[in-house]
Coordinates of C-alpha atoms and ligand atoms in Angstrom, one line a residue:
M6 CA -31.5 1.0 117.0
E7 CA -32.6 -2.7 117.3
Q8 CA -31.3 -4.7 114.4
Q9 CA -32.1 -8.2 113.3
E10 CA -29.1 -10.4 112.4
V11 CA -30.4 -12.0 109.2
I12 CA -30.3 -10.0 106.0
T13 CA -33.4 -10.5 104.0
L14 CA -32.9 -11.0 100.2
L15 CA -35.8 -9.6 98.3
S16 CA -37.4 -11.2 95.2
R17 CA -37.8 -9.4 91.9
R18 CA -41.5 -8.8 92.8
E19 CA -40.6 -7.4 96.2
I20 CA -38.0 -5.1 94.6
E21 CA -40.6 -3.8 92.2
K22 CA -42.9 -2.9 95.1
M23 CA -39.9 -1.2 96.8
R24 CA -39.4 0.8 93.5
Q25 CA -43.0 1.9 93.6
A26 CA -42.6 3.2 97.2
G27 CA -39.2 4.6 96.3
R28 CA -40.5 6.5 93.2
L29 CA -43.3 8.0 95.3
A30 CA -40.7 9.1 97.9
A31 CA -38.6 10.8 95.2
Q32 CA -41.7 12.5 93.7
L33 CA -42.6 13.8 97.1
L34 CA -39.2 15.5 97.4
D35 CA -39.7 16.9 93.8
Y36 CA -43.1 18.3 95.1
L37 CA -41.5 19.9 98.1
E38 CA -38.4 21.3 96.4
P39 CA -40.0 24.5 94.9
R40 CA -41.7 25.2 98.3
V41 CA -38.3 25.4 100.0
Q42 CA -38.0 29.3 100.1
P43 CA -37.1 31.9 102.7
G44 CA -40.1 32.7 104.9
I45 CA -41.7 29.2 104.9
S46 CA -41.8 27.2 108.2
T47 CA -40.6 23.7 108.4
L48 CA -44.1 22.8 109.7
E49 CA -45.7 24.1 106.5
L50 CA -43.4 21.8 104.5
N51 CA -44.4 18.9 106.8
D52 CA -48.1 19.5 106.4
A53 CA -47.8 19.8 102.6
A54 CA -45.9 16.5 102.6
E55 CA -48.4 14.7 104.9
E56 CA -51.3 15.8 102.7
W57 CA -49.5 14.8 99.5
T58 CA -48.6 11.4 100.9
Q59 CA -52.2 10.7 101.9
Q60 CA -53.5 11.8 98.5
H61 CA -51.1 9.3 96.9
G62 CA -52.4 6.4 99.0
A63 CA -49.4 6.2 101.2
K64 CA -48.5 6.6 104.9
S65 CA -45.7 8.6 106.4
A66 CA -43.4 6.2 108.2
P67 CA -41.8 8.8 110.5
L68 CA -45.1 9.9 112.1
G69 CA -45.2 8.0 115.4
Y70 CA -42.1 6.1 114.8
P71 CA -40.7 4.9 118.1
G72 CA -37.6 6.5 119.6
A73 CA -35.6 6.4 122.8
V74 CA -37.6 9.2 124.4
D75 CA -40.8 9.9 122.5
P76 CA -42.1 8.7 119.1
F77 CA -41.2 11.0 116.2
P78 CA -44.0 13.6 116.2
K79 CA -44.1 14.6 112.5
S80 CA -44.3 13.2 109.0
I81 CA -40.9 14.2 107.6
C82 CA -37.5 15.2 109.0
T83 CA -36.3 18.7 108.3
S84 CA -32.6 19.2 109.3
V85 CA -31.4 22.8 108.9
N86 CA -27.7 23.9 108.9
E87 CA -26.0 22.4 111.9
V88 CA -28.8 19.8 112.4
V89 CA -27.3 16.5 111.2
C90 CA -30.5 14.5 110.9
H91 CA -34.0 13.9 112.5
G92 CA -34.9 17.6 112.7
I93 CA -38.5 18.0 113.8
P94 CA -40.7 20.3 111.7
S95 CA -41.9 23.3 113.7
A96 CA -44.1 26.4 113.2
D97 CA -41.4 28.4 115.0
Q98 CA -38.7 27.4 112.5
I99 CA -38.8 29.8 109.5
L100 CA -36.3 29.2 106.7
R101 CA -33.9 32.1 106.0
D102 CA -31.9 33.0 103.0
G103 CA -28.6 31.2 103.1
D104 CA -29.8 28.1 105.0
I105 CA -29.3 24.6 103.8
M106 CA -31.9 22.0 104.7
N107 CA -32.2 18.3 104.4
I108 CA -35.6 16.9 103.9
D109 CA -35.9 13.1 104.6
V110 CA -39.1 11.4 103.6
T111 CA -40.3 7.8 103.9
P112 CA -43.7 7.0 102.5
I113 CA -45.0 3.4 103.0
L114 CA -46.8 2.2 99.9
G115 CA -48.2 -1.3 99.5
G116 CA -46.4 -2.3 102.7
F117 CA -42.9 -1.2 101.6
H118 CA -40.8 1.8 102.6
G119 CA -39.2 4.3 100.2
D120 CA -36.5 6.2 102.1
T121 CA -34.7 9.1 100.5
S122 CA -33.4 12.5 101.4
R123 CA -31.8 15.5 99.7
T124 CA -30.2 18.7 101.0
F125 CA -31.7 21.8 99.5
F126 CA -30.5 25.4 99.3
V127 CA -32.7 28.1 100.8
G128 CA -32.0 31.2 98.6
D129 CA -28.3 31.7 98.3
P130 CA -26.0 29.8 100.7
S131 CA -22.3 30.5 101.2
P132 CA -19.7 28.9 98.9
L133 CA -18.7 26.6 101.8
A134 CA -22.3 25.5 102.3
R135 CA -22.6 24.8 98.5
K136 CA -19.3 22.9 98.5
L137 CA -20.4 20.8 101.5
V138 CA -23.7 19.9 99.8
K139 CA -22.0 19.0 96.5
V140 CA -19.4 16.8 98.2
T141 CA -22.1 15.1 100.2
E142 CA -24.1 14.2 97.2
E143 CA -21.0 12.9 95.4
C144 CA -20.2 10.9 98.6
M145 CA -23.6 9.2 98.3
W146 CA -22.9 8.3 94.6
L147 CA -19.4 7.0 95.4
G148 CA -21.0 4.7 98.0
I149 CA -23.6 3.5 95.5
R150 CA -20.9 2.9 92.9
A151 CA -19.1 0.6 95.4
V152 CA -22.1 -1.8 95.5
K153 CA -22.0 -5.1 93.7
P154 CA -22.3 -8.8 94.7
G155 CA -19.1 -9.9 96.4
A156 CA -18.1 -6.4 97.4
R157 CA -18.1 -5.9 101.2
I158 CA -20.0 -3.4 103.3
G159 CA -16.7 -1.7 104.3
D160 CA -16.1 -0.9 100.6
I161 CA -19.0 1.5 100.7
G162 CA -17.9 3.5 103.7
A163 CA -14.2 3.5 102.6
A164 CA -15.2 5.1 99.3
I165 CA -17.3 7.8 101.1
Q166 CA -14.8 8.5 103.8
A167 CA -11.8 8.8 101.5
Y168 CA -13.5 11.5 99.4
A169 CA -15.1 13.4 102.2
E170 CA -11.9 13.7 104.1
A171 CA -9.8 14.5 101.0
E172 CA -12.2 17.5 100.6
G173 CA -11.5 18.5 104.3
F174 CA -14.8 17.3 105.7
S175 CA -15.7 14.6 108.3
V176 CA -18.1 11.6 108.2
V177 CA -20.7 11.2 110.9
R178 CA -20.3 7.8 112.8
D179 CA -23.4 7.8 115.0
F180 CA -26.0 7.3 112.2
V181 CA -25.6 4.7 109.5
G182 CA -27.5 3.4 106.4
H183 CA -29.8 0.4 107.0
G184 CA -31.7 -2.4 105.5
V185 CA -35.2 -1.3 104.5
H186 CA -38.2 -3.1 103.0
R187 CA -41.3 -4.0 105.0
I188 CA -39.3 -2.9 108.0
F189 CA -38.1 0.7 108.2
H190 CA -34.8 0.0 109.9
T191 CA -33.2 -3.5 109.8
A192 CA -30.0 -5.4 109.0
P193 CA -27.6 -4.7 107.6
Q194 CA -26.1 -1.5 109.0
I195 CA -24.2 0.5 106.4
P196 CA -21.5 2.8 108.0
H197 CA -20.4 5.7 105.8
Y198 CA -16.8 5.3 107.0
G199 CA -14.6 2.2 107.3
T200 CA -12.1 -0.1 105.6
A201 CA -12.3 -1.6 102.1
G202 CA -12.5 -5.4 102.2
K203 CA -14.0 -5.5 105.7
G204 CA -17.6 -6.4 106.7
K205 CA -20.2 -8.7 105.3
K206 CA -20.3 -9.6 101.6
L207 CA -23.1 -8.0 99.5
R208 CA -25.5 -10.3 97.8
K209 CA -28.0 -9.9 95.0
G210 CA -31.4 -9.0 96.5
M211 CA -30.1 -7.1 99.5
V212 CA -31.9 -3.7 99.8
F213 CA -30.5 -0.9 102.0
T214 CA -30.0 2.8 102.2
I215 CA -26.8 4.8 101.6
E216 CA -27.2 8.1 103.5
P217 CA -24.0 9.8 104.3
M218 CA -24.0 12.7 106.7
I219 CA -21.0 14.9 106.1
N220 CA -19.8 17.7 108.5
V221 CA -17.7 20.8 107.8
G222 CA -16.0 20.4 111.3
S223 CA -15.7 17.4 113.6
H224 CA -17.8 14.3 113.1
E225 CA -19.2 14.5 116.7
V226 CA -22.9 14.7 117.1
E227 CA -25.2 15.6 120.0
V228 CA -28.8 14.6 120.4
L229 CA -31.2 17.1 122.1
A230 CA -33.5 16.2 125.0
D231 CA -36.3 15.6 122.5
G232 CA -34.5 12.3 121.7
W233 CA -34.4 13.1 118.0
T234 CA -32.8 16.4 116.9
A235 CA -29.1 15.5 116.2
L236 CA -26.7 18.4 115.7
T237 CA -23.0 18.8 115.2
A238 CA -21.2 19.2 118.5
D239 CA -19.3 22.2 117.1
R240 CA -22.5 23.7 115.6
K241 CA -20.8 23.8 112.1
L242 CA -22.8 22.8 109.0
S243 CA -23.8 19.3 108.1
A244 CA -25.4 17.9 104.9
Q245 CA -27.0 14.6 103.9
F246 CA -28.2 12.7 100.8
E247 CA -30.0 9.3 100.8
H248 CA -31.1 6.7 98.3
T249 CA -32.5 3.3 98.8
I250 CA -30.8 0.7 96.6
A251 CA -31.1 -3.0 95.7
V252 CA -28.0 -5.1 95.0
T253 CA -28.2 -6.4 91.4
E254 CA -26.2 -9.0 89.5
D255 CA -23.5 -6.4 88.7
G256 CA -24.2 -3.3 90.7
A257 CA -26.8 -1.2 92.4
D258 CA -30.4 -0.5 91.3
V259 CA -31.4 2.9 92.7
L260 CA -35.0 2.5 93.8
T261 CA -35.7 6.1 95.0
L262 CA -35.7 7.9 91.6
A263 CA -38.7 9.8 90.4
E264 CA -38.4 8.3 86.9
S265 CA -37.6 4.7 86.9
K266 CA -35.6 2.9 84.3
V267 CA -37.8 0.8 82.0
P268 CA -36.9 -2.8 82.8
A269 CA -34.9 -4.5 80.1
Ligands
LIG15 N1 -35.6 8.5 107.3 C1 -34.7 8.4 108.3 C2 -33.6 7.5 107.8 O1 -33.1 7.7 106.8 C3 -35.3 7.9 109.6 C4 -36.1 8.8 110.2 S1 -36.8 8.1 111.7 C5 -37.8 9.3 112.2 O2 -33.4 6.4 108.3 F1 -38.5 8.8 113.1 F2 -37.1 10.3 112.6 F3 -38.5 9.7 111.2
LIG16 CO1 -34.3 8.7 105.4
LIG17 CO1 -32.7 5.8 106.0

């Protein structure tokens, strides 16, 4: 993915616009969550998301987003079981009891992108699947808690990797978090693995995603000929959670929450 070098620092006004887009993104996931049931197709979820997004005055950033082979053809990413990320919704893909599925949404509201994802249970997944999902969400929060001015990008990945591997899982290398604001994917890149103390220093006003993809087996990923669908090389399960955050004076402000904190 093409990345600019310079990391934009957002003003307070711009961060509030990011929060509006981010809140809408979180509300969209809240809207979809009860619809994630055995028997529904991922295309039905996509179409519900597209309609909801339009009704709320926003645009779906994934729809038509350029890729290496073809533009992304749908409005959300639906990544089921061994699909690591960028799963394409399809009428042929019917959710089954025991599946896990990440839904990744990115509405554009007022020119800013709100990028967030969660992994949902379909019916009653296995204990291993449940553990993977729980550990992956905790990995995301450990990464977020590593954020503050003066900390380094490597601190985020180091915190995530240490916990994921201690739980017997692996961290995907081929996809990383990213700067996001008026541009969907820009500097900095945020690996979910790495070494504490390494990498660029975080500064107040940076806005980026933390979106670890954690695998039950090896971290290796394959991308299908469609240029998008990424799946685990060993076809074992993968999970992901994502928030968009802003670096504040003393930590991280999570912009993709459905209910935002009242500003002090
Ligand atoms: N929302 C994804 C991310 O977290 C990107 C999806 S690009 C798409 O970065 F084109 F597949 F939608
Ligand atoms: Co995303
Ligand atoms: Co993202």
